[in-house]
Coordinates of C-alpha atoms and ligand atoms in Angstrom, one line a residue:
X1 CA 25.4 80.7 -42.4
X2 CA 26.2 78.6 -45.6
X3 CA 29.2 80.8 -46.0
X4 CA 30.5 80.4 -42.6
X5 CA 30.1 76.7 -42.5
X6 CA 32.6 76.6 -45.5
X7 CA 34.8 79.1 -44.2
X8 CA 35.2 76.9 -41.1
X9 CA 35.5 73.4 -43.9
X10 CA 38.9 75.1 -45.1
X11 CA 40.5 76.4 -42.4
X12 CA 44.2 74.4 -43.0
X13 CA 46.6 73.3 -41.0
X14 CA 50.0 74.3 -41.0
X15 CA 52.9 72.4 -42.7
X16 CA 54.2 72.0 -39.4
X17 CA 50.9 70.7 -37.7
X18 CA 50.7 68.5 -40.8
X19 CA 54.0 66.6 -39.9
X20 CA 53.4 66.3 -36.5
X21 CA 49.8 64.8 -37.7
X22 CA 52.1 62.5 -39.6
X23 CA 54.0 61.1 -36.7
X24 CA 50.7 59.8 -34.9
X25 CA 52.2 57.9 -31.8
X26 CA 54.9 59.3 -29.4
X27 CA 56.8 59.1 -26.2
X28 CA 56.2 61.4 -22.7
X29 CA 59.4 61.0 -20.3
X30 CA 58.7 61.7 -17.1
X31 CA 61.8 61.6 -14.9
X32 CA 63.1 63.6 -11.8
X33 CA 63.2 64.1 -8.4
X34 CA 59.7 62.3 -8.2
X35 CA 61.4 59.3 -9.7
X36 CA 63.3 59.4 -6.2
X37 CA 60.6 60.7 -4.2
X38 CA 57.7 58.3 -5.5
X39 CA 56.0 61.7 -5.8
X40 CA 53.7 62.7 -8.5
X41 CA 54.0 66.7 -7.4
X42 CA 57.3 67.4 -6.2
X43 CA 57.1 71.0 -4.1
X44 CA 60.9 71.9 -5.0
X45 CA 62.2 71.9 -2.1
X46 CA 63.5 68.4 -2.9
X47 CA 67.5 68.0 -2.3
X48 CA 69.4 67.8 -5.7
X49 CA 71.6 64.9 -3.9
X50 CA 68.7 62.5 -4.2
X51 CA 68.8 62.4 -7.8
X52 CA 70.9 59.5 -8.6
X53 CA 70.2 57.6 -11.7
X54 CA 73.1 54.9 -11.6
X55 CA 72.3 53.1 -14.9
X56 CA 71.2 56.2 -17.0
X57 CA 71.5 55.3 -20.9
X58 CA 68.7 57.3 -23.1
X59 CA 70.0 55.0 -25.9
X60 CA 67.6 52.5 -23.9
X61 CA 64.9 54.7 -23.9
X62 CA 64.8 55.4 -27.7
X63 CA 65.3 50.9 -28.5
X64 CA 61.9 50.9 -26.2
X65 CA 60.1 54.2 -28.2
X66 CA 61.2 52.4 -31.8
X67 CA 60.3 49.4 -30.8
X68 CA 56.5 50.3 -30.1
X69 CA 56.7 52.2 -33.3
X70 CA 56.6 55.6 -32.2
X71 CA 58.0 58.4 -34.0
X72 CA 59.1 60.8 -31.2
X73 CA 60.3 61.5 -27.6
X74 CA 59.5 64.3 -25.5
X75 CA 61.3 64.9 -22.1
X76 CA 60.4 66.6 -18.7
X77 CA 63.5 69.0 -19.1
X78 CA 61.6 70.7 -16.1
X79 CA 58.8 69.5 -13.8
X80 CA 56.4 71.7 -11.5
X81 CA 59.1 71.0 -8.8
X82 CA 61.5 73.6 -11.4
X83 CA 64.2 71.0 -11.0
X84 CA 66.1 71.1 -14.1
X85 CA 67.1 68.1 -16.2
X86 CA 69.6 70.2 -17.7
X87 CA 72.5 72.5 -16.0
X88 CA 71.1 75.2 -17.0
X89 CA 72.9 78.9 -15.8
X90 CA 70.0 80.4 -14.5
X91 CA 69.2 78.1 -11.1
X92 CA 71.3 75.8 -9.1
X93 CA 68.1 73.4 -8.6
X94 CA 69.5 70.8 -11.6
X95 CA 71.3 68.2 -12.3
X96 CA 74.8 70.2 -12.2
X97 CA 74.1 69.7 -8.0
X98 CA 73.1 66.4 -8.0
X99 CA 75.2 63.0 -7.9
X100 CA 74.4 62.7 -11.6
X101 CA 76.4 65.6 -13.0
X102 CA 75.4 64.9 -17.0
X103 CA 72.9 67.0 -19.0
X104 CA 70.1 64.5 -19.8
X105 CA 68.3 66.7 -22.1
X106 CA 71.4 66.5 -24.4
X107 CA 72.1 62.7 -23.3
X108 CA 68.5 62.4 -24.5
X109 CA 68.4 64.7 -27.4
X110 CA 71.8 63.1 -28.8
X111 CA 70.0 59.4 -28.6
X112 CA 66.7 60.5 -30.7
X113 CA 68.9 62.1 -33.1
X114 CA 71.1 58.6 -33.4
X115 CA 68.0 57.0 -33.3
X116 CA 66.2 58.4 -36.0
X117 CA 63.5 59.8 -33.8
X118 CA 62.4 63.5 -33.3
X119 CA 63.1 65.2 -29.6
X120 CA 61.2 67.7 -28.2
X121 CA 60.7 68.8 -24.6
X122 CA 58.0 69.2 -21.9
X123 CA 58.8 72.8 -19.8
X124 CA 56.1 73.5 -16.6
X125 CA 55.6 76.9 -16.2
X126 CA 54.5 76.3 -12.6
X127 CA 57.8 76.4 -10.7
X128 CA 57.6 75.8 -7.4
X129 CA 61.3 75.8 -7.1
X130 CA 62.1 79.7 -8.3
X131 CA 62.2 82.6 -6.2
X132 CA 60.9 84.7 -8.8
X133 CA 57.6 82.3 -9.4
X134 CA 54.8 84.9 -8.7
X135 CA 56.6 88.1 -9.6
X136 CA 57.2 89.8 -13.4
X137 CA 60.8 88.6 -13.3
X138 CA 59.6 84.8 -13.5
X139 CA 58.9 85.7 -17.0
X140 CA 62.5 87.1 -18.1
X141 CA 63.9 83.5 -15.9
X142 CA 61.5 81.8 -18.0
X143 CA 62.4 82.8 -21.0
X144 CA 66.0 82.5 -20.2
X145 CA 65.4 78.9 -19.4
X146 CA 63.2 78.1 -23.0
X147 CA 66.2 80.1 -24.7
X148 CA 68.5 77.2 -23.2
X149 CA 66.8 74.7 -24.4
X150 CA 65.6 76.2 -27.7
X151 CA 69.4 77.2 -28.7
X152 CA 71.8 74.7 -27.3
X153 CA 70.1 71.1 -28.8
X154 CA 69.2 70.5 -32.1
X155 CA 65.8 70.2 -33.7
X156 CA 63.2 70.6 -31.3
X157 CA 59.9 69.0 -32.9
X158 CA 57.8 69.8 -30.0
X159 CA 57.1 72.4 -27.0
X160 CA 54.8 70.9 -24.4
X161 CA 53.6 73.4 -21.9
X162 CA 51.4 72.3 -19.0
X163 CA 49.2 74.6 -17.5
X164 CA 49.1 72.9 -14.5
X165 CA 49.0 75.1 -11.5
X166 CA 48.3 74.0 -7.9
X167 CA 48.7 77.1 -5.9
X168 CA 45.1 77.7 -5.2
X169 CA 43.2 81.0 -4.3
X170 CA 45.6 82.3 -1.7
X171 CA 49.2 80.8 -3.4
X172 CA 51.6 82.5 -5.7
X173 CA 49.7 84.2 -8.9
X174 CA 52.0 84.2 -11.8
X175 CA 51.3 85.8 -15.3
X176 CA 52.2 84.2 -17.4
X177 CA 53.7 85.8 -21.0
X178 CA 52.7 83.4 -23.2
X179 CA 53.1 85.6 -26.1
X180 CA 56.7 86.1 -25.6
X181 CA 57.5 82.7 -24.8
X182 CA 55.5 81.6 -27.8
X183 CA 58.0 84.4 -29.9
X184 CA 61.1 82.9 -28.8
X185 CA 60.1 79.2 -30.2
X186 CA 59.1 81.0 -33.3
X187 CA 62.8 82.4 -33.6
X188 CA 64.6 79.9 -32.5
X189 CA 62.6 76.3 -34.0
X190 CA 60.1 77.6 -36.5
X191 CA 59.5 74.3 -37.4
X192 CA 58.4 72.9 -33.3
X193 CA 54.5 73.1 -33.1
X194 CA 53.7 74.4 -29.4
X195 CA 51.3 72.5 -27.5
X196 CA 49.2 74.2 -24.4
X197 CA 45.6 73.1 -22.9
X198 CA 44.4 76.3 -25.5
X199 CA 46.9 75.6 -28.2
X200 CA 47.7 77.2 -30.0
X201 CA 49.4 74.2 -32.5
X202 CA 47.6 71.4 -30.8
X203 CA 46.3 71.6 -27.6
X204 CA 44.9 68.9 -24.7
X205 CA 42.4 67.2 -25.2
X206 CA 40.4 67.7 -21.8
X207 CA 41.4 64.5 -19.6
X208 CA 44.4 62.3 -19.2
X209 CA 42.4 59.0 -19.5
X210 CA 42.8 57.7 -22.7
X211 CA 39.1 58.5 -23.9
X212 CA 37.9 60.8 -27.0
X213 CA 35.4 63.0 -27.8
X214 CA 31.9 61.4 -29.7
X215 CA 33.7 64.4 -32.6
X216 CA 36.7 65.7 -32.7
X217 CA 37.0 68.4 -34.4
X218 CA 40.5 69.9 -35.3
X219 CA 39.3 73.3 -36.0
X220 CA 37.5 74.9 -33.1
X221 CA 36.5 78.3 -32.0
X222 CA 39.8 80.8 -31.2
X223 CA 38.4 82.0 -27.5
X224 CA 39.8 78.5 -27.0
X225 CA 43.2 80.1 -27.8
X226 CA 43.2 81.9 -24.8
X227 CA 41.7 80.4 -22.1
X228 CA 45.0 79.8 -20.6
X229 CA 45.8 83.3 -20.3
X230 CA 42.3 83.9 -18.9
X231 CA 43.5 81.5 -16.4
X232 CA 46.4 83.1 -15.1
X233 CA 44.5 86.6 -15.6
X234 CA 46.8 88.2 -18.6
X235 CA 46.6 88.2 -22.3
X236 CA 44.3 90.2 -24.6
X237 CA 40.9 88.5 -24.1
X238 CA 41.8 88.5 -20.3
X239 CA 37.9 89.3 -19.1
X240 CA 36.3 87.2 -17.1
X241 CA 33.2 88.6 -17.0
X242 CA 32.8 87.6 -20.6
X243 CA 31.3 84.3 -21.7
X244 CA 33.8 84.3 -24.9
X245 CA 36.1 81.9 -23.8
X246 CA 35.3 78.3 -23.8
X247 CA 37.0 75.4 -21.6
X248 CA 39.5 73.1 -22.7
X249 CA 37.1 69.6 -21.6
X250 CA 34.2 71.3 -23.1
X251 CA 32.1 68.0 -25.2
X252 CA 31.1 69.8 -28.5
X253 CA 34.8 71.8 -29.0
X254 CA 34.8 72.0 -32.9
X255 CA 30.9 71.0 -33.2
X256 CA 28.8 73.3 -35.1
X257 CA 26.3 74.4 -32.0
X258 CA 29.7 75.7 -31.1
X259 CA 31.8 77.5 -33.9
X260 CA 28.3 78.7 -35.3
X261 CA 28.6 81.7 -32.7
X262 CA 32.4 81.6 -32.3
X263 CA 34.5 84.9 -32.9
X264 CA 36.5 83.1 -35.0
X265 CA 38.3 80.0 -36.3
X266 CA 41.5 78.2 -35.8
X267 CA 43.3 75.1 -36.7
X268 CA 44.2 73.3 -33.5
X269 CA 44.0 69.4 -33.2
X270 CA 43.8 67.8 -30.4
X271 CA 46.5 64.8 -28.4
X272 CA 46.2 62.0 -26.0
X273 CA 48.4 62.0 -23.1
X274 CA 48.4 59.3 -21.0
X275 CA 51.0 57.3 -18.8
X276 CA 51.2 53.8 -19.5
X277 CA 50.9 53.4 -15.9
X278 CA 48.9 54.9 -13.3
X279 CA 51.1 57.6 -12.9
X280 CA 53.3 60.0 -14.9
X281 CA 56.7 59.0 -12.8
X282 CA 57.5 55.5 -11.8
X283 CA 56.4 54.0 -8.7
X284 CA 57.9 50.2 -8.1
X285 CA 54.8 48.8 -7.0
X286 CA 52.3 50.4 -10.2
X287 CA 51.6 48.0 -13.2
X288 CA 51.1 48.9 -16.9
X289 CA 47.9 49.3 -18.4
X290 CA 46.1 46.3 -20.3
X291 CA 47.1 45.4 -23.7
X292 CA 43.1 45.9 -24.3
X293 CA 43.0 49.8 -22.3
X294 CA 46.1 50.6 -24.2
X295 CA 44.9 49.6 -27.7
X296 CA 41.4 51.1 -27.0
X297 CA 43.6 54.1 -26.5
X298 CA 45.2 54.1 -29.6
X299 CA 42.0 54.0 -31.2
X300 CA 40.4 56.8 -29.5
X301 CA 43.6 59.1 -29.7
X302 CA 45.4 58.0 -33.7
X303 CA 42.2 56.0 -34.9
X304 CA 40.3 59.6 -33.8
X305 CA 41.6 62.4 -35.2
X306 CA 44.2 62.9 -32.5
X307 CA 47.8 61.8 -31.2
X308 CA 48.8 59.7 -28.9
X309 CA 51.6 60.8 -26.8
X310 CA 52.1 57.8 -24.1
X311 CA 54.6 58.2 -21.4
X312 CA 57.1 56.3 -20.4
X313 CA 58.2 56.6 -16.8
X314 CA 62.3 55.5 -16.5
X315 CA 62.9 53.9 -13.6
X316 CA 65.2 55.1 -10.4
X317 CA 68.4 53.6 -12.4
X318 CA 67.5 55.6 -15.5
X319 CA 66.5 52.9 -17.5
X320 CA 62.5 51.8 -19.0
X321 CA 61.5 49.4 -17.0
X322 CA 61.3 45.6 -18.1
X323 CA 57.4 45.5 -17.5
X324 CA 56.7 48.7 -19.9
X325 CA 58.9 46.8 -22.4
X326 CA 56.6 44.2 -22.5
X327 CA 53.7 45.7 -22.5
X328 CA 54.7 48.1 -25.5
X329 CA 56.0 44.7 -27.5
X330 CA 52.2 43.3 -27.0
X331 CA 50.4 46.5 -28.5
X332 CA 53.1 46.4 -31.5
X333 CA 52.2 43.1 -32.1
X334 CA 48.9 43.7 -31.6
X335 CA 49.2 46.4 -34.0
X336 CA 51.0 44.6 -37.0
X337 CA 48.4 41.9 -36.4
X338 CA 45.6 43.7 -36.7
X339 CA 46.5 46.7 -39.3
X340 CA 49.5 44.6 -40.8
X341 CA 47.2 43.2 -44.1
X342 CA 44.9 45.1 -46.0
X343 CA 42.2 43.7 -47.7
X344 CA 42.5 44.5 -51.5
X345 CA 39.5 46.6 -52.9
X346 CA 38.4 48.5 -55.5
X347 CA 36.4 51.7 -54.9
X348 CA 33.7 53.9 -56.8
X349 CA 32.9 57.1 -56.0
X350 CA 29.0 58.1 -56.5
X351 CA 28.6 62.1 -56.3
X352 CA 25.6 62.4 -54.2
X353 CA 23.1 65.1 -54.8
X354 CA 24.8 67.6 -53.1
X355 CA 28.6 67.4 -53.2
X356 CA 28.4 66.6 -49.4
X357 CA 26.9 63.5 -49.4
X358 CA 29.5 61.2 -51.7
X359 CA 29.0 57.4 -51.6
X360 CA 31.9 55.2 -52.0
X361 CA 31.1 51.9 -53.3
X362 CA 34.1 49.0 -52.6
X363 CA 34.0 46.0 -54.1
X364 CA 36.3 43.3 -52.3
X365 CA 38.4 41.7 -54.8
X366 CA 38.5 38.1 -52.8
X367 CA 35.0 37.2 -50.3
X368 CA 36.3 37.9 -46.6
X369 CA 34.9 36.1 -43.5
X370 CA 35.2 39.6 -41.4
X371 CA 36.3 42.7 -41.8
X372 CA 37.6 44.5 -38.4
X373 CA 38.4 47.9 -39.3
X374 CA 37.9 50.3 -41.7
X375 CA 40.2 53.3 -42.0
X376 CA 39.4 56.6 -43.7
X377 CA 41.4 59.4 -43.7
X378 CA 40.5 63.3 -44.9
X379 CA 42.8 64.7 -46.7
X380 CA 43.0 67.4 -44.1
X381 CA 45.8 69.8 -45.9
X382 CA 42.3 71.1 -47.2
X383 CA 40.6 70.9 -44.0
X384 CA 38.2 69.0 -41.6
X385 CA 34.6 68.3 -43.2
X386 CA 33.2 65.2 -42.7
X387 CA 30.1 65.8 -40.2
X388 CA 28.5 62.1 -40.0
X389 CA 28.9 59.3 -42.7
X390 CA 27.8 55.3 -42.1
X391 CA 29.0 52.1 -43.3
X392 CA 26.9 49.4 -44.4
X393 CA 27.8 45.8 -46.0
X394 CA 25.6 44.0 -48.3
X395 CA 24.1 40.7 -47.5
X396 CA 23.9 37.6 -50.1
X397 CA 20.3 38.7 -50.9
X398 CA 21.4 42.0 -52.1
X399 CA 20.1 43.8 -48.3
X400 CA 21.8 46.4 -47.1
X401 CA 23.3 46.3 -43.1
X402 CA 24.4 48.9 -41.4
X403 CA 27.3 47.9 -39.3
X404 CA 29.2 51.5 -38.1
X405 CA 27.8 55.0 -37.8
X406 CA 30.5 57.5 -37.2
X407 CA 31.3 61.6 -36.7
X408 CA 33.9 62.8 -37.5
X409 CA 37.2 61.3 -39.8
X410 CA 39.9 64.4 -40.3
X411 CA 43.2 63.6 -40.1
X412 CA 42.4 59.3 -39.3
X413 CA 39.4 57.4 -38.3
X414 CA 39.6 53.8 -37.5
X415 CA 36.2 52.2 -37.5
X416 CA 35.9 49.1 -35.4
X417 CA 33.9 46.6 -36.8
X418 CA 34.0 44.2 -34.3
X419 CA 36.1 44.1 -30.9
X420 CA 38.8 41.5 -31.3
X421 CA 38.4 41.3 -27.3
X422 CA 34.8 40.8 -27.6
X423 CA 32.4 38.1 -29.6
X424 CA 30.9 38.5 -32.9
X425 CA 29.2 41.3 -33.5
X426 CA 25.8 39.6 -34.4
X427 CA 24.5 41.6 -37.3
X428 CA 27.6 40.3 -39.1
X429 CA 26.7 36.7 -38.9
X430 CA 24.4 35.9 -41.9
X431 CA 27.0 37.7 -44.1
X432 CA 30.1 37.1 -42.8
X433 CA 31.2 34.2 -45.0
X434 CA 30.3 36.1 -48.2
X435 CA 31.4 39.9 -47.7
X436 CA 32.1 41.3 -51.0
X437 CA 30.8 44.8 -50.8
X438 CA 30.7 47.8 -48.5
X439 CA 29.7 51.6 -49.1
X440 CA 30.1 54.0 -47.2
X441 CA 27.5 57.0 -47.2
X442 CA 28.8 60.1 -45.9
X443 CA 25.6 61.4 -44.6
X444 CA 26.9 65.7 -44.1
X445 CA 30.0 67.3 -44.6
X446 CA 30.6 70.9 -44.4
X447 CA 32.2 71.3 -47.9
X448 CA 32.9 68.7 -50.8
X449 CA 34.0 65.7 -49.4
X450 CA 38.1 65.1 -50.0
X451 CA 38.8 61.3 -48.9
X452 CA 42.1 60.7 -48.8
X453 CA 42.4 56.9 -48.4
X454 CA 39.9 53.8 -47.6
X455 CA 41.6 50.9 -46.0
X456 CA 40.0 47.8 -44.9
X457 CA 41.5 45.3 -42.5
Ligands
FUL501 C1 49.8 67.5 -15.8 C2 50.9 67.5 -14.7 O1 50.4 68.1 -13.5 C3 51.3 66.1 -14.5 O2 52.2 65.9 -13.5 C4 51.8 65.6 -15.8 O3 53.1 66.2 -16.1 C5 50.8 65.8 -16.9 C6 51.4 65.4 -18.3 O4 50.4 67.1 -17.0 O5 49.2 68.8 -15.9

């Protein structure tokens, strides 16, 4: 058992996972036919003519994506409706038939690039559009379609595949080969990590609501991997009688009561997609999200060991709407404000007894009133260990409080100390004008302990 638990401690990430890791925060598009609809599920049947985006500029789009600080766009090139955002040869449902003749993958690929962003693209396999959905041929269209896209613009950092399917027990049952699609990215961008609810480069993290598991664990067991082809009934583990597979939602993915009996291991972490409004398209009458739900979301999804990929909806003109603006400038300055000055430290590593159980002594150089976060980060090129670890403070008398328990780090973990939103945390009070030290115990790990930075804001 001891020498499965390290086994599963240095299971690595890709170079490729490892930049996208890097990038943190990014930007869903959804636009279409919906947009025109006020639809959330168009059923392709939808008139090309209505898609008329009169002030289209993706330029716009990227200013709104920099300015919250994200690092990344990635476009509906083709929604479950199968109308493409690109004219692409292989349908006449696209933009080449609508009022809008321009290719907005390219419009929008061509911005990032100016920008200084990367571009990647979101591709539904669930057409409802295509007169092959259902049949072998859907495949060879598929492919066809990914080719497009993979071939004719630029860098793609990202291929989002949504295993969304709505068909139900008597609709159209397509198999999907995801093995062939996942080929022709490996050709054509080796460098674009693939995203599906299974992986197998990062895959969903069970809900679209903002909220993160107690531990999330970036390596997890591989019957994971192919769930989704489960789901459509192909792929090698395709047998449903077996209990080998496990779902995408499941609580303890990655925890050891689960990779303990797993078949095997694999290195797939885990991203936050939410809209920034109710729904993934714009609707005129829906709101954005709270400054407060949106920042709580970039702690569970960045501060977590996770990404955050938070859609932006363009409006029917093509553009971001004003309201989104705002709402993105708040959570950058929210943002700066509370991550934007560290709190200088020096830190002492104590080897525990065993090599799992490292205590990190930091000394503040100047007494603090508060401290509101403190950010730890794995150095997870060698893998996810941290099990548990806790954070304590010292009092004037030399006592010993402990203020944060916590799971998992991995790639980020930001420990609130205290909610900004909220009132002082209580056990702080008869220390907080004399903070000076902290440690943090990490309490198991499942290999020596790698700690890659200790912030404190
Ligand atoms: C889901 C889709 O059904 C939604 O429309 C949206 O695209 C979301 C990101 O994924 O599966």
């Amino acid at each position: 058992m001891m020498k499965f638990i390290k086994e599963a401690a240095n299971v690595r990430p890709s170079k490729k996972q490892l930049d996208w890791f890097e990038m943190e925060y990014y930007a869903f598009i959804h636009f279409g036919p919906n947009t025109f609809t006020d639809k959330e599920w168009g059923d392709g049947s939808e008139n090309p003519e209505i898609f008329n985006p009169t002030k289209l500029d993706c330029n716009q789009w990227v200013e709104a994506i920099k300015l919250a600080g994200m690092k990344g766009m990635v476009l509906t090139a083709k929604h479950h409706d199968g109308f493409c955002l690109w004219p692409s040869k292989y349908t006449e449902h696209s933009v080449k038939n609508s009022p809008y003749r321009g290719d907005i993958v390219k419009e929008a690929a061509d911005a990032c690039r100016k920008g200084g962003i990367k571009f990647g693209f979101y591709l539904s396999p669930w057409d409802r559009n295509s007169k092959y959905y259902g049949t072998p041929e859907y495949n060879d269209y598929f492919c066809n379609q990914l080719t497009e896209l993979l071939t004719e613009y630029g860098d793609i950092f990202y291929v989002w595949f949504d295993n969304a399917c709505g068909e139900g027990p008597n609709g159209k049952k397509q198999i999907y080969d995801f093995p062939r699609y996942f080929d022709l990215i490996h050709k054509h961008q080796p460098n674009a990590v693939i995203f599906n609810d299974f992986g197998p480069d990062i895959r969903w993290c069970g809900n679209e609501a903002g909220s993160a598991r107690h531990a999330e664990w970036a390596v997890v067991p591989s019957e994971l991997c192919y769930y989704g082809e489960i789901q459509t009934g192909a792929g090698p583990m395709a047998d449903q009688g077996s209990l080998s597979w496990i779902y995408s939602t499941e609580k303890e993915l990655g925890t050891m009561a689960n990779i303990l009996y797993s078949k095997g291991l694999v290195f797939a972490p885990s991203e936050i997609d939410i809209s920034i409004r109710p729904g993934w398209f714009w609707h005129e009458e829906e709101e954005p999200h709270s400054l407060e739900r949106l920042f709580k979301t970039y702690l569970a999804s960045v501060g977590s060991n996770s990404s955050l990929n938070l859609n932006l909806p363009p409006t029917r003109e093509g553009l971001i709407d004003k309201r989104d603006i705002q709402r993105l400038k708040e959570l950058k300055e929210l943002l700066n404000s509370e991550f934007g000055k560290e709190i200088a430290v020096t830190i002492e590593k104590v080897q525990g007894e065993p090599i799992t159980q490292p205590i990190y002594n930091i000394v503040l150089q100047e007494p603090v009133n508060s401290i509101k976060y403190v950010v730890l980060q794995e150095d997870i090129a060698q893998g996810q260990r941290v099990e548990s670890f806790r954070i304590l403070i010292g009092s004037p008398s030399g006592h010993q409080y402990p203020i944060y328990q916590g799971t998992t780090i991995g790639y980020k973990k930001i420990c609130q100390l205290q909610n900004p939103f909220a009132e002082q945390n209580p056990l702080l009070d008869d220390t907080r004008t004399t903070i000076l030290k902290i440690q943090i115990q990490i309490t198991s790990a499942r290999d020596e302990v790698l700690l890659k930075e200790i912030k404190l804001y």
